[in-house]
Amino acid sequence: MPARSKLPALLAVAALVPLFALALWFRVSSLTMPAPNGDEAFYGVQAARLLAGEAIASKTASGNMINFLVLGSEVPLYLLLGPSSYVIKIPGAMAGILAVIAAYLLWKRALDRPTAIIGATLMAVLPVAIAECRIGAEPAWNPLVGVILLAAAFRGHRLGLALAFLLCYYVHPTYLFLLPAVGLVLLAKLLERTAGDPTARWRSLAVTTWGAMAVIGPLVLLTRGRSTIQWTYQTYGFGPGDWPLYFLRYERLLMGFCEVGPTETSIGFDRTFWFGFGSILAFGSWCLLRQRRWDRLALIGGLALSLCGMHLVTGPDILRPYFVRYGLYLVAPSVLAVACCLRAMLVMPEGGWATVAHRAQTAGMIGLAWVLLLGFKVHYLDHLLRVHEGQESLWTLRTEAVDPKAWAAKIVRRDLDAAKAAGLAVPDRTVVLGEDWWTYRPLQFFLSTRPEIEPGSLESFDGPGRDRLIREHLAGGGYVVGTPGKDVILRVEGLFPPEALTHWHVQVPPHDCLAIYRLKRQNEAPEPQPIVVIRPPGLDAETRVR
């Protein structure tokens, strides 16, 4: 039997091991659910082009530089797996796992071991950190680069901090708003190092200030002058105006009410969050003040300035649901700020009541971590399971749910191959038009091994221009893919008589997800209009498939 003094530590480990295991599982289980969207598929397309020796895009659709962290990790996966959804999803999941590991390893060196353990645990269970690492694009990398940036700031390494900041800006320009936090932390470290030497202090501050201006100034001018930034302001009307809504959306961002599932929270939930979050920051800051931990106080104050600065520049809409990537720079500093406060509040186990209090605090923090992790399951994963009507099992590694866009690409490939095998006339270049970015890019990725198939988008065309493209490409042997009942498919059905069309409906019961249309080919054998029904587990064998 273990000694009594070791039993609490063993119990804590026994609670943390399954916690981290479950947090890891939630990052990798059913990984291709939700299915890749247009932004994710964009990088898969670039990986395919790179391997084919073709030119790749230099910028994303939003005008950011293409991220070679994402692209470089997808290229070997594409070589191994081909155009699979896992090529897109695995790098983001790995970035999320690395963020947890880096939080412990780097923050242990830059701060201390207890703070690193608390920070890594929070990073492992924070709902937004899990949710975003399941998205295969730049957002998944924000927690990892944020961890590296804060570690460099707390070590007071100016060159390392400059390089880490450039990496963060490369991942997303919103890291400019984090300058008050990292700047104040660095200032506190420099003042601490040069205490008692005024000459060295002023020289260090001068060099740091000029170096910061040389790095930051051009980045600010570059960001303000970008046409995509101006377009975003004009389109969404950002501007200061609603502080309560802004902080409410900050809460929802951290709690993962932002991408999948419900995006609203109850008044009771909001009050509970702010009571707990505010109490930890307030009491923790008081403890840090008593302990004279100026660098950690600088982080908390800098985080508040960063939050307020972003609202003054952009207003509350920058953190609204489904636009959350612009607020992900806040994840790592929020996690570390809470970790520093919790660490400062810990009573040292020096015997008697102090040991009892320390154990109670440890149990409370582990309980909080479990609440956060299970909260993610309830409002994110369980919602996905409900949407997919019993298709998906969370406890299998593979994804059982059907991706309608992957099936649409499969139908186009099979139809063309069958036509060629039957000796029917098929164009050398077949155009597949998607209704928008979110349909077109995944189709382009899934069809990337077929150079004779050229996907395109109808999103930028409207009215007569859209009709002309539909008519022209369908008459040329192409396909149109869109959502039944929406504009593109209604136009197809209005431009041609039903008897001239062949179509498939990719259906994930009870939803009619995608329709694929083409014109009937010359000498094509008549057959009933096919409807593809993807039958999920749990439906009876009598489900109709025509």
Short mmCIF file of N, CA, C and O in Angstrom, two decimals, residues 405-502:
data_model
loop_
_atom_site.label_atom_id
_atom_site.label_comp_id
_atom_site.label_asym_id
_atom_site.label_seq_id
_atom_site.Cartn_x
_atom_site.Cartn_y
_atom_site.Cartn_z
N LYS A 405 -20.26 16.36 -50.22
CA LYS A 405 -19.39 16.87 -51.30
C LYS A 405 -18.42 15.79 -51.78
O LYS A 405 -18.13 15.70 -52.98
N ALA A 406 -17.93 14.96 -50.86
CA ALA A 406 -17.07 13.85 -51.28
C ALA A 406 -17.87 12.87 -52.14
O ALA A 406 -17.35 12.33 -53.14
N TRP A 407 -19.13 12.64 -51.77
CA TRP A 407 -19.96 11.73 -52.55
C TRP A 407 -20.32 12.34 -53.91
O TRP A 407 -20.41 11.63 -54.92
N ALA A 408 -20.54 13.65 -53.95
CA ALA A 408 -20.81 14.30 -55.23
C ALA A 408 -19.63 14.13 -56.18
O ALA A 408 -19.81 13.83 -57.37
N ALA A 409 -18.40 14.29 -55.66
CA ALA A 409 -17.21 14.09 -56.49
C ALA A 409 -17.12 12.65 -56.96
O ALA A 409 -16.76 12.37 -58.12
N LYS A 410 -17.45 11.71 -56.06
CA LYS A 410 -17.41 10.30 -56.42
C LYS A 410 -18.43 9.98 -57.52
O LYS A 410 -18.15 9.22 -58.46
N ILE A 411 -19.61 10.57 -57.44
CA ILE A 411 -20.65 10.35 -58.46
C ILE A 411 -20.20 10.88 -59.81
O ILE A 411 -20.39 10.22 -60.85
N VAL A 412 -19.58 12.06 -59.84
CA VAL A 412 -19.09 12.62 -61.11
C VAL A 412 -18.04 11.71 -61.71
O VAL A 412 -18.07 11.41 -62.92
N ARG A 413 -17.10 11.24 -60.90
CA ARG A 413 -16.05 10.36 -61.42
C ARG A 413 -16.65 9.07 -61.98
O ARG A 413 -16.30 8.62 -63.08
N ARG A 414 -17.53 8.46 -61.23
CA ARG A 414 -18.13 7.19 -61.67
C ARG A 414 -18.96 7.38 -62.94
O ARG A 414 -18.95 6.53 -63.83
N ASP A 415 -19.68 8.49 -63.01
CA ASP A 415 -20.52 8.73 -64.19
C ASP A 415 -19.67 8.91 -65.44
O ASP A 415 -19.98 8.36 -66.51
N LEU A 416 -18.58 9.66 -65.32
CA LEU A 416 -17.69 9.85 -66.48
C LEU A 416 -17.04 8.53 -66.88
O LEU A 416 -16.94 8.21 -68.07
N ASP A 417 -16.58 7.75 -65.90
CA ASP A 417 -15.94 6.47 -66.22
C ASP A 417 -16.94 5.52 -66.88
O ASP A 417 -16.59 4.81 -67.84
N ALA A 418 -18.19 5.50 -66.40
CA ALA A 418 -19.20 4.64 -67.01
C ALA A 418 -19.50 5.07 -68.44
O ALA A 418 -19.69 4.22 -69.33
N ALA A 419 -19.55 6.37 -68.69
CA ALA A 419 -19.82 6.87 -70.04
C ALA A 419 -18.71 6.48 -71.00
O ALA A 419 -18.95 6.07 -72.13
N LYS A 420 -17.46 6.61 -70.53
CA LYS A 420 -16.33 6.23 -71.39
C LYS A 420 -16.35 4.73 -71.67
O LYS A 420 -16.10 4.29 -72.80
N ALA A 421 -16.65 3.94 -70.66
CA ALA A 421 -16.69 2.48 -70.85
C ALA A 421 -17.81 2.08 -71.82
O ALA A 421 -17.68 1.07 -72.54
N ALA A 422 -18.91 2.86 -71.85
CA ALA A 422 -20.02 2.55 -72.75
C ALA A 422 -19.83 3.13 -74.14
O ALA A 422 -20.69 2.95 -75.01
N GLY A 423 -18.71 3.85 -74.35
CA GLY A 423 -18.44 4.42 -75.66
C GLY A 423 -19.22 5.67 -75.98
O GLY A 423 -19.34 6.06 -77.15
N LEU A 424 -19.76 6.35 -74.92
CA LEU A 424 -20.51 7.59 -75.15
C LEU A 424 -19.55 8.77 -75.29
O LEU A 424 -18.41 8.73 -74.84
N ALA A 425 -20.03 9.80 -75.96
CA ALA A 425 -19.20 10.99 -76.19
C ALA A 425 -19.01 11.76 -74.88
O ALA A 425 -19.98 12.17 -74.24
N VAL A 426 -17.75 11.93 -74.50
CA VAL A 426 -17.41 12.66 -73.28
C VAL A 426 -16.37 13.71 -73.64
O VAL A 426 -15.39 13.40 -74.34
N PRO A 427 -16.55 14.97 -73.22
CA PRO A 427 -15.57 16.01 -73.58
C PRO A 427 -14.20 15.73 -72.96
O PRO A 427 -14.09 15.08 -71.91
N ASP A 428 -13.16 16.23 -73.63
CA ASP A 428 -11.81 16.07 -73.09
C ASP A 428 -11.64 16.84 -71.77
O ASP A 428 -10.83 16.47 -70.93
N ARG A 429 -12.38 17.92 -71.65
CA ARG A 429 -12.31 18.75 -70.44
C ARG A 429 -13.73 18.91 -69.90
O ARG A 429 -14.59 19.50 -70.56
N THR A 430 -13.97 18.38 -68.73
CA THR A 430 -15.31 18.41 -68.13
C THR A 430 -15.33 19.43 -67.00
O THR A 430 -14.54 19.34 -66.06
N VAL A 431 -16.23 20.39 -67.09
CA VAL A 431 -16.35 21.43 -66.08
C VAL A 431 -17.43 21.02 -65.07
O VAL A 431 -18.52 20.58 -65.46
N VAL A 432 -17.10 21.13 -63.78
CA VAL A 432 -18.06 20.88 -62.70
C VAL A 432 -18.23 22.20 -61.93
O VAL A 432 -17.30 22.67 -61.28
N LEU A 433 -19.41 22.79 -62.04
CA LEU A 433 -19.66 24.09 -61.42
C LEU A 433 -20.31 23.91 -60.05
O LEU A 433 -21.37 23.30 -59.93
N GLY A 434 -19.66 24.43 -59.01
CA GLY A 434 -20.24 24.44 -57.68
C GLY A 434 -20.97 25.74 -57.43
O GLY A 434 -20.63 26.78 -58.01
N GLU A 435 -21.98 25.70 -56.57
CA GLU A 435 -22.80 26.90 -56.38
C GLU A 435 -22.06 28.01 -55.64
O GLU A 435 -22.40 29.18 -55.80
N ASP A 436 -21.06 27.67 -54.83
CA ASP A 436 -20.35 28.70 -54.08
C ASP A 436 -18.98 28.16 -53.66
O ASP A 436 -18.60 27.03 -54.00
N TRP A 437 -18.26 28.99 -52.93
CA TRP A 437 -16.91 28.64 -52.46
C TRP A 437 -16.93 27.36 -51.63
O TRP A 437 -16.03 26.53 -51.72
N TRP A 438 -17.96 27.22 -50.80
CA TRP A 438 -18.02 26.11 -49.84
C TRP A 438 -18.31 24.78 -50.54
O TRP A 438 -18.05 23.71 -49.98
N THR A 439 -18.84 24.84 -51.75
CA THR A 439 -19.06 23.63 -52.55
C THR A 439 -17.94 23.43 -53.55
O THR A 439 -17.43 22.31 -53.73
N TYR A 440 -17.54 24.51 -54.20
CA TYR A 440 -16.54 24.43 -55.27
C TYR A 440 -15.18 23.94 -54.79
O TYR A 440 -14.57 23.02 -55.38
N ARG A 441 -14.66 24.50 -53.69
CA ARG A 441 -13.31 24.14 -53.26
C ARG A 441 -13.21 22.67 -52.81
O ARG A 441 -12.27 21.97 -53.20
N PRO A 442 -14.14 22.16 -52.00
CA PRO A 442 -14.06 20.73 -51.68
C PRO A 442 -14.15 19.84 -52.92
O PRO A 442 -13.44 18.83 -53.02
N LEU A 443 -15.01 20.20 -53.88
CA LEU A 443 -15.07 19.42 -55.12
C LEU A 443 -13.74 19.45 -55.84
O LEU A 443 -13.27 18.43 -56.37
N GLN A 444 -13.12 20.62 -55.88
CA GLN A 444 -11.82 20.74 -56.54
C GLN A 444 -10.78 19.85 -55.86
O GLN A 444 -9.94 19.23 -56.52
N PHE A 445 -10.84 19.77 -54.54
CA PHE A 445 -9.89 18.92 -53.82
C PHE A 445 -10.17 17.45 -54.08
O PHE A 445 -9.25 16.68 -54.43
N PHE A 446 -11.40 17.02 -53.95
CA PHE A 446 -11.72 15.61 -54.12
C PHE A 446 -11.53 15.12 -55.56
O PHE A 446 -11.36 13.93 -55.79
N LEU A 447 -11.56 16.05 -56.51
CA LEU A 447 -11.36 15.68 -57.92
C LEU A 447 -9.94 16.00 -58.40
O LEU A 447 -9.68 15.99 -59.60
N SER A 448 -9.03 16.27 -57.46
CA SER A 448 -7.70 16.75 -57.85
C SER A 448 -6.85 15.70 -58.55
O SER A 448 -5.84 16.04 -59.17
N THR A 449 -7.23 14.43 -58.46
CA THR A 449 -6.46 13.39 -59.16
C THR A 449 -6.95 13.19 -60.59
O THR A 449 -6.41 12.35 -61.31
N ARG A 450 -7.95 13.95 -60.99
CA ARG A 450 -8.50 13.83 -62.34
C ARG A 450 -8.29 15.15 -63.08
O ARG A 450 -9.14 16.04 -63.06
N PRO A 451 -7.15 15.31 -63.75
CA PRO A 451 -6.86 16.60 -64.40
C PRO A 451 -7.83 16.96 -65.52
O PRO A 451 -7.94 18.14 -65.87
N GLU A 452 -8.56 15.97 -66.05
CA GLU A 452 -9.50 16.28 -67.12
C GLU A 452 -10.81 16.88 -66.58
O GLU A 452 -11.67 17.32 -67.35
N ILE A 453 -10.97 16.87 -65.25
CA ILE A 453 -12.16 17.46 -64.62
C ILE A 453 -11.76 18.80 -64.01
O ILE A 453 -10.84 18.87 -63.20
N GLU A 454 -12.46 19.83 -64.38
CA GLU A 454 -12.10 21.19 -63.93
C GLU A 454 -13.27 21.80 -63.15
O GLU A 454 -14.23 22.28 -63.74
N PRO A 455 -13.20 21.81 -61.82
CA PRO A 455 -14.26 22.46 -61.04
C PRO A 455 -14.19 23.98 -61.16
O PRO A 455 -13.13 24.57 -61.35
N GLY A 456 -15.34 24.61 -61.06
CA GLY A 456 -15.44 26.07 -61.08
C GLY A 456 -16.53 26.52 -60.13
O GLY A 456 -17.29 25.72 -59.59
N SER A 457 -16.63 27.82 -59.91
CA SER A 457 -17.59 28.38 -58.97
C SER A 457 -18.52 29.36 -59.66
O SER A 457 -18.10 30.15 -60.50
N LEU A 458 -19.79 29.33 -59.25
CA LEU A 458 -20.78 30.27 -59.75
C LEU A 458 -21.03 31.41 -58.77
O LEU A 458 -21.89 32.26 -59.02
N GLU A 459 -20.27 31.46 -57.69
CA GLU A 459 -20.57 32.41 -56.62
C GLU A 459 -20.48 33.86 -57.08
O GLU A 459 -21.29 34.69 -56.68
N SER A 460 -19.51 34.19 -57.91
CA SER A 460 -19.30 35.58 -58.30
C SER A 460 -20.16 36.00 -59.49
O SER A 460 -20.03 37.13 -59.96
N PHE A 461 -21.03 35.12 -59.95
CA PHE A 461 -21.89 35.44 -61.08
C PHE A 461 -23.34 35.48 -60.62
O PHE A 461 -23.76 34.69 -59.78
N ASP A 462 -24.09 36.40 -61.19
CA ASP A 462 -25.49 36.51 -60.83
C ASP A 462 -26.31 36.84 -62.07
O ASP A 462 -25.78 37.28 -63.09
N GLY A 463 -27.62 36.63 -61.96
CA GLY A 463 -28.52 37.00 -63.04
C GLY A 463 -28.21 36.31 -64.34
O GLY A 463 -27.91 35.11 -64.39
N PRO A 464 -28.24 37.07 -65.45
CA PRO A 464 -28.01 36.49 -66.78
C PRO A 464 -26.63 35.84 -66.91
O PRO A 464 -26.48 34.84 -67.62
N GLY A 465 -25.63 36.39 -66.24
CA GLY A 465 -24.29 35.81 -66.32
C GLY A 465 -24.25 34.41 -65.74
O GLY A 465 -23.61 33.51 -66.29
N ARG A 466 -24.97 34.19 -64.65
CA ARG A 466 -25.04 32.86 -64.05
C ARG A 466 -25.79 31.90 -64.97
O ARG A 466 -25.37 30.76 -65.18
N ASP A 467 -26.90 32.36 -65.54
CA ASP A 467 -27.66 31.52 -66.48
C ASP A 467 -26.81 31.12 -67.68
O ASP A 467 -26.85 29.97 -68.14
N ARG A 468 -26.06 32.09 -68.20
CA ARG A 468 -25.25 31.81 -69.38
C ARG A 468 -24.20 30.75 -69.10
O ARG A 468 -23.99 29.82 -69.90
N LEU A 469 -23.53 30.85 -67.94
CA LEU A 469 -22.51 29.86 -67.59
C LEU A 469 -23.13 28.47 -67.40
O LEU A 469 -22.57 27.47 -67.85
N ILE A 470 -24.26 28.43 -66.72
CA ILE A 470 -24.91 27.13 -66.51
C ILE A 470 -25.28 26.49 -67.84
O ILE A 470 -24.99 25.30 -68.08
N ARG A 471 -25.91 27.28 -68.71
CA ARG A 471 -26.32 26.74 -70.01
C ARG A 471 -25.11 26.30 -70.84
O ARG A 471 -25.11 25.22 -71.44
N GLU A 472 -24.09 27.14 -70.85
CA GLU A 472 -22.90 26.85 -71.67
C GLU A 472 -22.19 25.58 -71.23
O GLU A 472 -21.84 24.73 -72.04
N HIS A 473 -21.98 25.43 -69.92
CA HIS A 473 -21.18 24.29 -69.45
C HIS A 473 -21.99 23.00 -69.41
O HIS A 473 -21.44 21.92 -69.64
N LEU A 474 -23.28 23.08 -69.13
CA LEU A 474 -24.08 21.87 -69.21
C LEU A 474 -24.19 21.39 -70.66
O LEU A 474 -24.11 20.19 -70.94
N ALA A 475 -24.35 22.33 -71.59
CA ALA A 475 -24.40 21.94 -73.00
C ALA A 475 -23.07 21.36 -73.47
O ALA A 475 -23.03 20.54 -74.40
N GLY A 476 -21.98 21.73 -72.79
CA GLY A 476 -20.66 21.21 -73.15
C GLY A 476 -20.30 19.92 -72.44
O GLY A 476 -19.14 19.50 -72.47
N GLY A 477 -21.25 19.29 -71.77
CA GLY A 477 -21.00 18.02 -71.10
C GLY A 477 -20.59 18.15 -69.65
O GLY A 477 -20.12 17.18 -69.05
N GLY A 478 -20.79 19.32 -69.07
CA GLY A 478 -20.38 19.54 -67.69
C GLY A 478 -21.46 19.20 -66.68
O GLY A 478 -22.53 18.70 -67.02
N TYR A 479 -21.17 19.50 -65.41
CA TYR A 479 -22.07 19.21 -64.30
C TYR A 479 -22.26 20.48 -63.49
O TYR A 479 -21.39 21.36 -63.46
N VAL A 480 -23.41 20.55 -62.79
CA VAL A 480 -23.66 21.63 -61.84
C VAL A 480 -24.01 20.97 -60.50
O VAL A 480 -24.83 20.04 -60.46
N VAL A 481 -23.38 21.44 -59.43
CA VAL A 481 -23.60 20.89 -58.09
C VAL A 481 -24.07 22.02 -57.18
O VAL A 481 -23.43 23.07 -57.11
N GLY A 482 -25.18 21.79 -56.51
CA GLY A 482 -25.70 22.82 -55.62
C GLY A 482 -26.71 22.25 -54.65
O GLY A 482 -26.99 21.04 -54.63
N THR A 483 -27.27 23.13 -53.83
CA THR A 483 -28.24 22.72 -52.81
C THR A 483 -29.64 22.73 -53.39
O THR A 483 -30.06 23.74 -53.96
N PRO A 484 -30.39 21.63 -53.28
CA PRO A 484 -31.76 21.60 -53.80
C PRO A 484 -32.60 22.72 -53.19
O PRO A 484 -32.53 23.01 -52.00
N GLY A 485 -33.38 23.38 -54.06
CA GLY A 485 -34.25 24.45 -53.60
C GLY A 485 -33.61 25.81 -53.55
O GLY A 485 -34.30 26.81 -53.31
N LYS A 486 -32.29 25.90 -53.78
CA LYS A 486 -31.62 27.19 -53.78
C LYS A 486 -31.37 27.67 -55.21
O LYS A 486 -31.64 26.97 -56.18
N ASP A 487 -30.83 28.88 -55.33
CA ASP A 487 -30.83 29.60 -56.59
C ASP A 487 -30.24 28.81 -57.75
O ASP A 487 -30.85 28.71 -58.82
N VAL A 488 -29.04 28.24 -57.57
CA VAL A 488 -28.36 27.59 -58.70
C VAL A 488 -29.18 26.42 -59.24
O VAL A 488 -29.40 26.30 -60.45
N ILE A 489 -29.65 25.57 -58.36
CA ILE A 489 -30.41 24.39 -58.80
C ILE A 489 -31.76 24.81 -59.38
O ILE A 489 -32.24 24.24 -60.37
N LEU A 490 -32.39 25.83 -58.81
CA LEU A 490 -33.64 26.33 -59.38
C LEU A 490 -33.43 26.86 -60.79
O LEU A 490 -34.29 26.70 -61.68
N ARG A 491 -32.29 27.50 -61.00
CA ARG A 491 -31.99 28.01 -62.35
C ARG A 491 -31.80 26.85 -63.34
O ARG A 491 -32.27 26.90 -64.47
N VAL A 492 -31.08 25.81 -62.91
CA VAL A 492 -30.88 24.65 -63.78
C VAL A 492 -32.23 24.05 -64.16
O VAL A 492 -32.52 23.76 -65.33
N GLU A 493 -33.09 23.88 -63.17
CA GLU A 493 -34.39 23.28 -63.43
C GLU A 493 -35.29 24.17 -64.27
O GLU A 493 -36.20 23.68 -64.94
N GLY A 494 -35.03 25.48 -64.24
CA GLY A 494 -35.81 26.39 -65.06
C GLY A 494 -35.29 26.56 -66.49
O GLY A 494 -36.04 26.92 -67.40
N LEU A 495 -34.00 26.30 -66.69
CA LEU A 495 -33.39 26.49 -68.01
C LEU A 495 -33.62 25.31 -68.94
O LEU A 495 -33.56 25.46 -70.17
N PHE A 496 -33.84 24.11 -68.38
CA PHE A 496 -33.95 22.91 -69.20
C PHE A 496 -35.20 22.12 -68.81
O PHE A 496 -35.57 22.09 -67.62
N PRO A 497 -35.83 21.47 -69.76
CA PRO A 497 -36.98 20.61 -69.41
C PRO A 497 -36.50 19.39 -68.62
O PRO A 497 -35.37 18.93 -68.81
N PRO A 498 -37.34 18.86 -67.76
CA PRO A 498 -36.92 17.73 -66.91
C PRO A 498 -36.42 16.53 -67.71
O PRO A 498 -35.46 15.86 -67.28
N GLU A 499 -37.02 16.27 -68.86
CA GLU A 499 -36.62 15.09 -69.63
C GLU A 499 -35.23 15.24 -70.24
O GLU A 499 -34.64 14.25 -70.68
N ALA A 500 -34.69 16.48 -70.26
CA ALA A 500 -33.36 16.68 -70.83
C ALA A 500 -32.26 16.52 -69.80
O ALA A 500 -31.07 16.54 -70.14
N LEU A 501 -32.63 16.36 -68.55
CA LEU A 501 -31.65 16.37 -67.46
C LEU A 501 -31.50 15.00 -66.82
O LEU A 501 -32.45 14.23 -66.71
N THR A 502 -30.29 14.72 -66.43
CA THR A 502 -30.00 13.59 -65.54
C THR A 502 -29.50 14.18 -64.22
O THR A 502 -28.67 15.09 -64.22
#
